[in-house]
Amino acid sequence: MTKIGIRYTKPRKLVFEALEHLSKPVSANEINDYLKNKIDLTSVYRTLSLLIKSEMVNVILFGEGKKRYELKNKNEHHHHLVCEKCGDVKDVEMKESSLLKSVEERSKFVIKKHNLEFFGLCPDCQ
Amino acid sequence: MTKIGIRYTKPRKLVFEALEHLSKPVSANEINDYLKNKIDLTSVYRTLSLLIKSEMVNVILFGEGKKRYELKNKNEHHHHLVCEKCGDVKDVEMKESSLLKSVEERSKFVIKKHNLEFFGLCPDCQ
DNA sequence: AAATTATTGCAAATGATTTGCAATATTGCA
DNA sequence: TGCAATATTGCAAATCATTTGCAATAATTT
């Protein structure tokens, strides 16, 4: 008799805890560092794809040539403001439904998702 | 007597022409394909960094794990709407100054730049 | 506790981008 | 024009992020 299922394993527990604890967009490597290499980097990547597929994690791009990952559950849909000097990341909330509607109307596209990230200098670094 | 200067060379000419001709965000590889490997991929990359430094080219991220490059001169500041099915890219213009101002006020950051890209289905692919 | 099957770690592959370096091309000046 | 000075190229190899294959291991069902 065949059974299929997703198992709750140590690597998965750990990656989830790392994302929860770090609670900002982090790279796969940063997760690994936080976990002190207790699990293999490959498992971090594999767990992340799982979490992304289950819509528990968002992928965020800051244009550094790598992906960053963030738990979804916490806050609502939001964007980020990154300090180009110290690297601090702040969440940005905004209502963008009218903006999306306007783009949809003008383009006749159906919009499924969007990326929006801001870069600048935080109060301390100005 | 030492002289310093930037030279107008064949590879640079070609990369510029490729960007002009393709006139949408393209990857380094796509530039190379267009140029039929007349120049080395390394030179494409080196020319692109030069053009970026001189603010003639923008880097655009669609989250595919690679960068895309687009000539600045053509249109004004704009964003992109990418069809997730056929890959077609449409430019999106919008006035975002009030949005930026609002984010700056709420965050106390000074915003230097931002990324905004939309993904969805174009009229033909819906 | 055994059998079944999902998951892991490790090594190696892949893809994008960068770097070192000797060979070559461009440019300013005699 | 011709040459020297130096910027730039191509090629090979390095690097970084991410993915894949596979045999060993762990989780789960019975």
Tab-separated table of C-alpha atoms (C1' of nucleotides) in Angstrom:
chain	number	residue	atom	x	y	z
A	1	MET	CA	0.000	0.000	0.000
A	2	THR	CA	1.539	3.313	-1.026
A	3	LYS	CA	1.456	6.393	1.124
A	4	ILE	CA	2.565	9.846	0.162
A	5	GLY	CA	3.169	12.711	2.483
A	6	ILE	CA	5.349	15.557	3.515
A	7	ARG	CA	7.462	14.918	6.582
A	8	TYR	CA	8.216	17.281	9.355
A	9	THR	CA	11.950	16.827	9.695
A	10	LYS	CA	14.823	18.447	11.525
A	11	PRO	CA	16.112	20.464	8.544
A	12	ARG	CA	12.645	21.791	7.867
A	13	LYS	CA	12.100	22.691	11.479
A	14	LEU	CA	15.424	24.488	11.564
A	15	VAL	CA	14.964	26.464	8.359
A	16	PHE	CA	11.559	27.589	9.519
A	17	GLU	CA	12.913	28.649	12.893
A	18	ALA	CA	15.736	30.523	11.203
A	19	LEU	CA	13.342	32.471	9.002
A	20	GLU	CA	11.185	33.209	12.008
A	21	HIS	CA	14.070	34.335	14.145
A	22	LEU	CA	15.841	36.410	11.517
A	23	SER	CA	12.505	37.897	10.451
A	24	LYS	CA	13.698	39.862	7.475
A	25	PRO	CA	14.639	38.899	3.933
A	26	VAL	CA	17.661	36.599	4.199
A	27	SER	CA	19.708	34.640	1.695
A	28	ALA	CA	20.123	30.874	1.771
A	29	ASN	CA	23.642	31.405	3.002
A	30	GLU	CA	22.573	33.593	5.852
A	31	ILE	CA	20.157	30.916	6.961
A	32	ASN	CA	22.969	28.429	6.856
A	33	ASP	CA	25.252	30.671	8.858
A	34	TYR	CA	22.573	31.231	11.450
A	35	LEU	CA	22.140	27.467	11.728
A	36	LYS	CA	25.910	27.061	12.077
A	37	ASN	CA	25.966	24.485	9.282
A	38	LYS	CA	23.911	22.070	11.347
A	39	ILE	CA	22.293	21.111	8.055
A	40	ASP	CA	23.533	21.067	4.509
A	41	LEU	CA	23.089	24.119	2.288
A	42	THR	CA	21.322	21.880	-0.193
A	43	SER	CA	18.683	21.116	2.385
A	44	VAL	CA	18.206	24.782	3.042
A	45	TYR	CA	17.510	25.294	-0.647
A	46	ARG	CA	15.241	22.300	-0.825
A	47	THR	CA	13.269	23.377	2.201
A	48	LEU	CA	12.951	26.858	0.849
A	49	SER	CA	11.474	25.658	-2.436
A	50	LEU	CA	9.022	23.623	-0.433
A	51	LEU	CA	8.013	26.609	1.651
A	52	ILE	CA	7.681	28.732	-1.455
A	53	LYS	CA	5.501	26.138	-3.133
A	54	SER	CA	3.290	26.020	-0.046
A	55	GLU	CA	3.085	29.810	-0.166
A	56	MET	CA	4.629	30.220	3.262
A	57	VAL	CA	7.668	32.067	2.002
A	58	ASN	CA	8.203	34.969	-0.364
A	59	VAL	CA	11.179	35.483	-2.620
A	60	ILE	CA	12.592	38.980	-2.587
A	61	LEU	CA	15.141	40.502	-4.926
A	62	PHE	CA	17.442	43.309	-3.972
A	63	GLY	CA	19.496	42.935	-7.112
A	64	GLU	CA	22.580	41.487	-5.487
A	65	GLY	CA	22.621	38.464	-7.736
A	66	LYS	CA	20.964	36.220	-5.207
A	67	LYS	CA	17.527	35.611	-3.794
A	68	ARG	CA	16.294	36.528	-0.386
A	69	TYR	CA	13.566	34.713	1.462
A	70	GLU	CA	11.047	35.909	4.006
A	71	LEU	CA	8.240	34.214	5.927
A	72	LYS	CA	4.839	35.293	4.705
A	73	ASN	CA	2.676	34.770	7.757
A	74	LYS	CA	3.899	37.685	9.854
A	75	ASN	CA	2.739	40.858	8.240
A	76	GLU	CA	0.418	41.472	5.394
A	77	HIS	CA	1.606	42.083	1.871
A	78	HIS	CA	4.355	44.646	2.037
A	79	HIS	CA	7.457	45.940	0.304
A	80	HIS	CA	10.919	46.861	1.506
A	81	LEU	CA	13.098	49.863	1.948
A	82	VAL	CA	16.776	48.983	2.024
A	83	CYS	CA	19.496	51.256	3.360
A	84	GLU	CA	22.286	51.222	0.812
A	85	LYS	CA	24.832	52.058	3.483
A	86	CYS	CA	24.117	49.883	6.520
A	87	GLY	CA	21.907	47.298	4.878
A	88	ASP	CA	19.037	47.782	7.278
A	89	VAL	CA	15.678	46.679	5.872
A	90	LYS	CA	12.410	48.306	6.757
A	91	ASP	CA	8.961	47.087	5.774
A	92	VAL	CA	6.824	49.431	3.710
A	93	GLU	CA	3.059	49.131	3.680
A	94	MET	CA	0.968	50.835	1.079
A	95	LYS	CA	-2.338	50.490	-0.629
A	96	GLU	CA	-1.647	49.846	-4.251
A	97	SER	CA	-4.930	48.472	-5.528
A	98	SER	CA	-5.755	51.610	-7.480
A	99	LEU	CA	-2.297	51.629	-8.987
A	100	LEU	CA	-2.663	48.005	-10.052
A	101	LYS	CA	-6.080	48.634	-11.480
A	102	SER	CA	-4.801	51.566	-13.472
A	103	VAL	CA	-1.962	49.499	-14.926
A	104	GLU	CA	-4.326	46.670	-15.779
A	105	GLU	CA	-6.714	48.995	-17.528
A	106	ARG	CA	-4.078	50.720	-19.559
A	107	SER	CA	-2.229	47.548	-20.533
A	108	LYS	CA	-5.059	45.018	-20.800
A	109	PHE	CA	-2.792	42.598	-18.949
A	110	VAL	CA	-4.085	40.577	-16.006
A	111	ILE	CA	-1.587	41.223	-13.237
A	112	LYS	CA	-0.668	38.267	-11.079
A	113	LYS	CA	2.095	39.722	-8.961
A	114	HIS	CA	4.586	42.548	-8.715
A	115	ASN	CA	7.917	43.457	-7.182
A	116	LEU	CA	8.494	46.771	-5.494
A	117	GLU	CA	11.572	47.590	-3.474
A	118	PHE	CA	13.046	50.920	-2.470
A	119	PHE	CA	16.690	51.774	-1.890
A	120	GLY	CA	18.098	54.751	-0.116
A	121	LEU	CA	19.616	55.971	3.115
A	122	CYS	CA	18.132	55.353	6.520
A	123	PRO	CA	17.889	58.195	9.042
A	124	ASP	CA	21.143	57.194	10.741
A	125	CYS	CA	23.146	56.927	7.523
A	126	GLN	CA	22.051	60.117	5.815
B	1	MET	CA	53.432	61.485	-20.053
B	2	THR	CA	50.453	59.559	-18.783
B	3	LYS	CA	47.090	59.746	-20.480
B	4	ILE	CA	43.855	58.227	-19.382
B	5	GLY	CA	40.746	57.790	-21.424
B	6	ILE	CA	37.915	55.601	-22.492
B	7	ARG	CA	38.202	54.142	-25.953
B	8	TYR	CA	35.495	53.690	-28.481
B	9	THR	CA	36.142	50.146	-29.605
B	10	LYS	CA	34.439	47.513	-31.692
B	11	PRO	CA	33.027	45.496	-28.759
B	12	ARG	CA	31.575	48.641	-27.223
B	13	LYS	CA	30.069	49.738	-30.493
B	14	LEU	CA	28.508	46.314	-30.957
B	15	VAL	CA	27.048	46.003	-27.467
B	16	PHE	CA	25.524	49.433	-27.765
B	17	GLU	CA	24.012	48.610	-31.131
B	18	ALA	CA	22.641	45.351	-29.777
B	19	LEU	CA	20.928	47.120	-26.893
B	20	GLU	CA	19.563	49.695	-29.286
B	21	HIS	CA	18.286	47.127	-31.734
B	22	LEU	CA	16.790	44.719	-29.208
B	23	SER	CA	15.271	47.662	-27.326
B	24	LYS	CA	13.911	45.756	-24.358
B	25	PRO	CA	15.520	44.311	-21.253
B	26	VAL	CA	17.941	41.620	-22.432
B	27	SER	CA	20.428	39.366	-20.702
B	28	ALA	CA	24.152	39.352	-21.407
B	29	ASN	CA	23.661	36.059	-23.202
B	30	GLU	CA	20.953	37.411	-25.437
B	31	ILE	CA	23.249	40.233	-26.442
B	32	ASN	CA	25.908	37.700	-27.248
B	33	ASP	CA	23.515	35.592	-29.302
B	34	TYR	CA	22.380	38.644	-31.209
B	35	LEU	CA	26.003	39.469	-31.948
B	36	LYS	CA	26.581	35.884	-33.077
B	37	ASN	CA	29.600	35.589	-30.764
B	38	LYS	CA	31.488	38.214	-32.743
B	39	ILE	CA	32.872	39.299	-29.396
B	40	ASP	CA	33.580	37.455	-26.191
B	41	LEU	CA	30.905	37.199	-23.500
B	42	THR	CA	33.405	38.701	-21.084
B	43	SER	CA	33.554	41.815	-23.190
B	44	VAL	CA	29.796	42.057	-23.182
B	45	TYR	CA	29.848	42.008	-19.404
B	46	ARG	CA	32.675	44.495	-19.224
B	47	THR	CA	30.988	46.862	-21.634
B	48	LEU	CA	27.744	46.589	-19.736
B	49	SER	CA	29.375	47.562	-16.452
B	50	LEU	CA	30.902	50.512	-18.224
B	51	LEU	CA	27.546	51.582	-19.615
B	52	ILE	CA	25.941	51.152	-16.223
B	53	LYS	CA	28.624	53.225	-14.561
B	54	SER	CA	28.083	55.945	-17.159
B	55	GLU	CA	24.357	55.780	-16.455
B	56	MET	CA	23.514	54.838	-20.004
B	57	VAL	CA	22.091	51.463	-19.095
B	58	ASN	CA	19.649	50.235	-16.470
B	59	VAL	CA	19.739	46.876	-14.764
B	60	ILE	CA	16.389	45.159	-14.544
B	61	LEU	CA	15.478	42.103	-12.486
B	62	PHE	CA	12.720	39.757	-13.370
B	63	GLY	CA	13.778	37.250	-10.757
B	64	GLU	CA	15.109	34.639	-13.152
B	65	GLY	CA	18.483	34.491	-11.501
B	66	LYS	CA	20.119	36.772	-13.980
B	67	LYS	CA	20.247	40.428	-14.800
B	68	ARG	CA	18.687	42.154	-17.751
B	69	TYR	CA	19.970	45.329	-19.297
B	70	GLU	CA	18.204	48.127	-21.099
B	71	LEU	CA	19.356	51.373	-22.690
B	72	LYS	CA	18.270	54.390	-20.713
B	73	ASN	CA	18.115	57.059	-23.356
B	74	LYS	CA	15.008	55.904	-25.229
B	75	ASN	CA	12.030	56.476	-22.980
B	76	GLU	CA	11.738	58.224	-19.706
B	77	HIS	CA	11.815	56.427	-16.403
B	78	HIS	CA	9.463	53.489	-16.658
B	79	HIS	CA	8.710	50.042	-15.323
B	80	HIS	CA	7.838	46.743	-16.948
B	81	LEU	CA	4.959	44.391	-17.291
B	82	VAL	CA	6.062	40.876	-18.160
B	83	CYS	CA	3.789	38.210	-19.577
B	84	GLU	CA	4.453	35.041	-17.589
B	85	LYS	CA	3.363	32.893	-20.504
B	86	CYS	CA	4.918	34.309	-23.677
B	87	GLY	CA	7.586	36.487	-22.091
B	88	ASP	CA	6.493	39.631	-23.844
B	89	VAL	CA	7.601	42.801	-22.064
B	90	LYS	CA	5.614	45.985	-22.086
B	91	ASP	CA	6.732	49.330	-20.714
B	92	VAL	CA	4.638	50.897	-17.983
B	93	GLU	CA	4.689	54.608	-17.337
B	94	MET	CA	3.303	56.081	-14.161
B	95	LYS	CA	3.701	59.093	-11.974
B	96	GLU	CA	5.001	57.875	-8.685
B	97	SER	CA	6.337	61.023	-7.092
B	98	SER	CA	3.554	61.223	-4.557
B	99	LEU	CA	4.022	57.579	-3.677
B	100	LEU	CA	7.747	58.130	-3.174
B	101	LYS	CA	7.139	61.208	-1.099
B	102	SER	CA	4.716	59.331	1.095
B	103	VAL	CA	7.188	56.509	1.672
B	104	GLU	CA	9.960	58.978	2.458
B	105	GLU	CA	7.807	60.826	4.950
B	106	ARG	CA	6.678	57.732	6.757
B	107	SER	CA	10.086	56.078	6.856
B	108	LYS	CA	12.407	59.068	7.196
B	109	PHE	CA	14.620	57.382	4.593
B	110	VAL	CA	15.977	59.318	1.647
B	111	ILE	CA	15.026	57.243	-1.367
B	112	LYS	CA	17.617	56.965	-4.108
B	113	LYS	CA	16.003	54.440	-6.396
B	114	HIS	CA	13.364	51.749	-6.610
B	115	ASN	CA	12.450	48.637	-8.529
B	116	LEU	CA	8.947	48.018	-9.753
B	117	GLU	CA	8.002	45.238	-12.119
B	118	PHE	CA	4.667	43.630	-12.822
B	119	PHE	CA	3.989	40.047	-13.892
B	120	GLY	CA	0.840	38.672	-15.412
B	121	LEU	CA	-0.794	37.592	-18.615
B	122	CYS	CA	-0.868	39.660	-21.756
B	123	PRO	CA	-4.111	40.044	-23.700
B	124	ASP	CA	-3.212	37.221	-26.079
B	125	CYS	CA	-2.258	34.756	-23.353
B	126	GLN	CA	-5.163	35.232	-21.000
C	1	DA	C1'	9.963	-3.854	14.639
C	2	DA	C1'	9.796	-4.205	9.621
C	3	DA	C1'	8.683	-2.424	5.297
C	4	DT	C1'	7.900	1.478	2.549
C	5	DT	C1'	9.007	5.742	0.762
C	6	DA	C1'	10.440	10.597	1.678
C	7	DT	C1'	14.457	13.124	2.785
C	8	DT	C1'	19.175	13.964	3.664
C	9	DG	C1'	24.171	14.893	2.785
C	10	DC	C1'	27.730	14.852	-0.300
C	11	DA	C1'	29.788	15.453	-4.635
C	12	DA	C1'	29.374	17.072	-8.915
C	13	DA	C1'	26.912	19.858	-12.460
C	14	DT	C1'	25.071	24.156	-14.041
C	15	DG	C1'	24.527	29.022	-15.087
C	16	DA	C1'	25.667	33.779	-14.408
C	17	DT	C1'	29.223	36.739	-13.612
C	18	DT	C1'	34.101	38.071	-12.431
C	19	DT	C1'	39.120	38.056	-12.536
C	20	DG	C1'	44.103	37.411	-14.044
C	21	DC	C1'	47.025	37.845	-17.619
C	22	DA	C1'	49.450	37.928	-21.853
C	23	DA	C1'	48.356	39.452	-26.581
C	24	DT	C1'	46.302	43.194	-29.211
C	25	DA	C1'	44.199	47.537	-30.446
C	26	DT	C1'	43.681	52.579	-29.833
C	27	DT	C1'	45.234	57.064	-29.096
C	28	DG	C1'	48.214	61.028	-28.243
C	29	DC	C1'	52.369	62.977	-29.422
C	30	DA	C1'	56.983	63.365	-31.660
D	1	DT	C1'	53.046	58.966	-40.293
D	2	DG	C1'	54.983	55.995	-36.772
D	3	DC	C1'	55.809	54.783	-32.174
D	4	DA	C1'	55.287	54.600	-27.448
D	5	DA	C1'	52.086	54.497	-23.754
D	6	DT	C1'	48.237	52.395	-21.914
D	7	DA	C1'	43.451	50.794	-22.341
D	8	DT	C1'	41.039	46.795	-23.891
D	9	DT	C1'	40.418	42.249	-25.545
D	10	DG	C1'	39.952	37.120	-25.566
D	11	DC	C1'	40.709	33.057	-23.248
D	12	DA	C1'	41.008	30.221	-19.312
D	13	DA	C1'	40.116	29.694	-14.838
D	14	DA	C1'	37.835	31.235	-10.568
D	15	DT	C1'	33.749	32.381	-8.008
D	16	DC	C1'	29.034	32.475	-6.354
D	17	DA	C1'	24.287	30.994	-6.196
D	18	DT	C1'	21.549	27.285	-7.086
D	19	DT	C1'	20.296	22.559	-8.784
D	20	DT	C1'	20.665	17.605	-9.507
D	21	DG	C1'	21.915	12.532	-8.987
D	22	DC	C1'	22.395	9.057	-5.954
D	23	DA	C1'	23.300	6.055	-2.257
D	24	DA	C1'	22.714	6.272	2.792
D	25	DT	C1'	19.437	7.519	6.407
D	26	DA	C1'	15.286	8.835	8.748
D	27	DA	C1'	10.198	9.083	9.229
D	28	DT	C1'	5.851	6.860	9.071
D	29	DT	C1'	2.427	3.227	8.506
D	30	DT	C1'	1.130	-1.322	9.589
